[in-house]
């Protein structure tokens, strides 16, 4: 999952209410607090691997990090911010 809108911001998702609607739909909707984002599924070139970072205890140095394989994916989900507006003619 990518959030290009959040890159370079101080936005923290910790403690933020999250709602995800229609993950398997063509354009899923994600709500992060007051932000509403619309997603698209894209195929990636090659394979993206997801790795888990853990502290390496074998060398005794606190800086060392070990990476372990978690999974690989051939699709990614990219979200862009959208502004929600009431439908015209909708009851109030």
PDB file of C-alpha atoms in Angstrom, residues 30-87:
ATOM      1  CA  UNK A  30      -9.866   4.256   2.840  1.00  0.00           C
ATOM      2  CA  UNK A  31     -10.644   6.706   5.632  1.00  0.00           C
ATOM      3  CA  UNK A  32      -7.752   7.724   7.909  1.00  0.00           C
ATOM      4  CA  UNK A  33      -9.160  10.014  10.553  1.00  0.00           C
ATOM      5  CA  UNK A  34     -10.638  12.941   8.590  1.00  0.00           C
ATOM      6  CA  UNK A  35      -8.824  12.035   5.340  1.00  0.00           C
ATOM      7  CA  UNK A  36     -10.671  10.110   2.609  1.00  0.00           C
ATOM      8  CA  UNK A  37      -8.527   8.288   0.039  1.00  0.00           C
ATOM      9  CA  UNK A  38      -9.450   6.402  -3.134  1.00  0.00           C
ATOM     10  CA  UNK A  39      -7.311   3.469  -4.191  1.00  0.00           C
ATOM     11  CA  UNK A  40      -6.292   1.767  -7.409  1.00  0.00           C
ATOM     12  CA  UNK A  41      -4.826  -1.695  -7.890  1.00  0.00           C
ATOM     13  CA  UNK A  42      -1.695  -1.732 -10.062  1.00  0.00           C
ATOM     14  CA  UNK A  43       0.525  -4.550 -11.294  1.00  0.00           C
ATOM     15  CA  UNK A  44       4.191  -4.076 -10.411  1.00  0.00           C
ATOM     16  CA  UNK A  45       7.118  -4.635 -12.749  1.00  0.00           C
ATOM     17  CA  UNK A  46       8.935  -7.679 -11.399  1.00  0.00           C
ATOM     18  CA  UNK A  47       8.210  -8.768  -7.852  1.00  0.00           C
ATOM     19  CA  UNK A  48       8.054  -6.708  -4.687  1.00  0.00           C
ATOM     20  CA  UNK A  49       9.324  -8.510  -1.605  1.00  0.00           C
ATOM     21  CA  UNK A  50       8.191  -7.625   1.899  1.00  0.00           C
ATOM     22  CA  UNK A  51      10.844  -8.049   4.582  1.00  0.00           C
ATOM     23  CA  UNK A  52      10.539  -7.963   8.365  1.00  0.00           C
ATOM     24  CA  UNK A  53      13.191  -5.962  10.196  1.00  0.00           C
ATOM     25  CA  UNK A  54      14.520  -7.327  13.490  1.00  0.00           C
ATOM     26  CA  UNK A  55      17.526  -6.465  15.631  1.00  0.00           C
ATOM     27  CA  UNK A  56      20.422  -8.831  15.021  1.00  0.00           C
ATOM     28  CA  UNK A  57      21.585 -10.318  18.316  1.00  0.00           C
ATOM     29  CA  UNK A  58      24.388 -12.431  16.824  1.00  0.00           C
ATOM     30  CA  UNK A  59      27.078  -9.725  16.589  1.00  0.00           C
ATOM     31  CA  UNK A  60      26.298  -7.926  19.826  1.00  0.00           C
ATOM     32  CA  UNK A  61      26.221  -4.532  18.063  1.00  0.00           C
ATOM     33  CA  UNK A  62      22.939  -2.655  18.653  1.00  0.00           C
ATOM     34  CA  UNK A  63      23.037  -1.055  15.162  1.00  0.00           C
ATOM     35  CA  UNK A  64      22.818  -4.331  13.278  1.00  0.00           C
ATOM     36  CA  UNK A  65      19.498  -5.245  11.759  1.00  0.00           C
ATOM     37  CA  UNK A  66      18.450  -8.598  10.327  1.00  0.00           C
ATOM     38  CA  UNK A  67      15.910  -8.870   7.511  1.00  0.00           C
ATOM     39  CA  UNK A  68      13.707 -11.904   7.102  1.00  0.00           C
ATOM     40  CA  UNK A  69      11.495 -12.705   4.116  1.00  0.00           C
ATOM     41  CA  UNK A  70       7.751 -12.286   4.754  1.00  0.00           C
ATOM     42  CA  UNK A  71       6.116 -12.561   1.311  1.00  0.00           C
ATOM     43  CA  UNK A  72       6.199 -11.324  -2.291  1.00  0.00           C
ATOM     44  CA  UNK A  73       3.519  -9.517  -4.278  1.00  0.00           C
ATOM     45  CA  UNK A  74       2.768  -8.793  -7.918  1.00  0.00           C
ATOM     46  CA  UNK A  75       0.184  -6.052  -7.294  1.00  0.00           C
ATOM     47  CA  UNK A  76       0.179  -2.911  -5.200  1.00  0.00           C
ATOM     48  CA  UNK A  77      -2.567  -0.689  -3.890  1.00  0.00           C
ATOM     49  CA  UNK A  78      -1.987   3.068  -4.252  1.00  0.00           C
ATOM     50  CA  UNK A  79      -4.223   5.579  -2.493  1.00  0.00           C
ATOM     51  CA  UNK A  80      -4.769   9.236  -3.410  1.00  0.00           C
ATOM     52  CA  UNK A  81      -6.662  11.771  -1.349  1.00  0.00           C
ATOM     53  CA  UNK A  82     -10.140  12.731  -2.551  1.00  0.00           C
ATOM     54  CA  UNK A  83     -12.579  15.300  -1.245  1.00  0.00           C
ATOM     55  CA  UNK A  84     -15.968  13.940  -0.231  1.00  0.00           C
ATOM     56  CA  UNK A  85     -18.954  16.056  -1.252  1.00  0.00           C
ATOM     57  CA  UNK A  86     -22.678  15.483  -0.742  1.00  0.00           C
ATOM     58  CA  UNK A  87     -24.580  14.120  -3.739  1.00  0.00           C
TER      59      UNK A  87
END
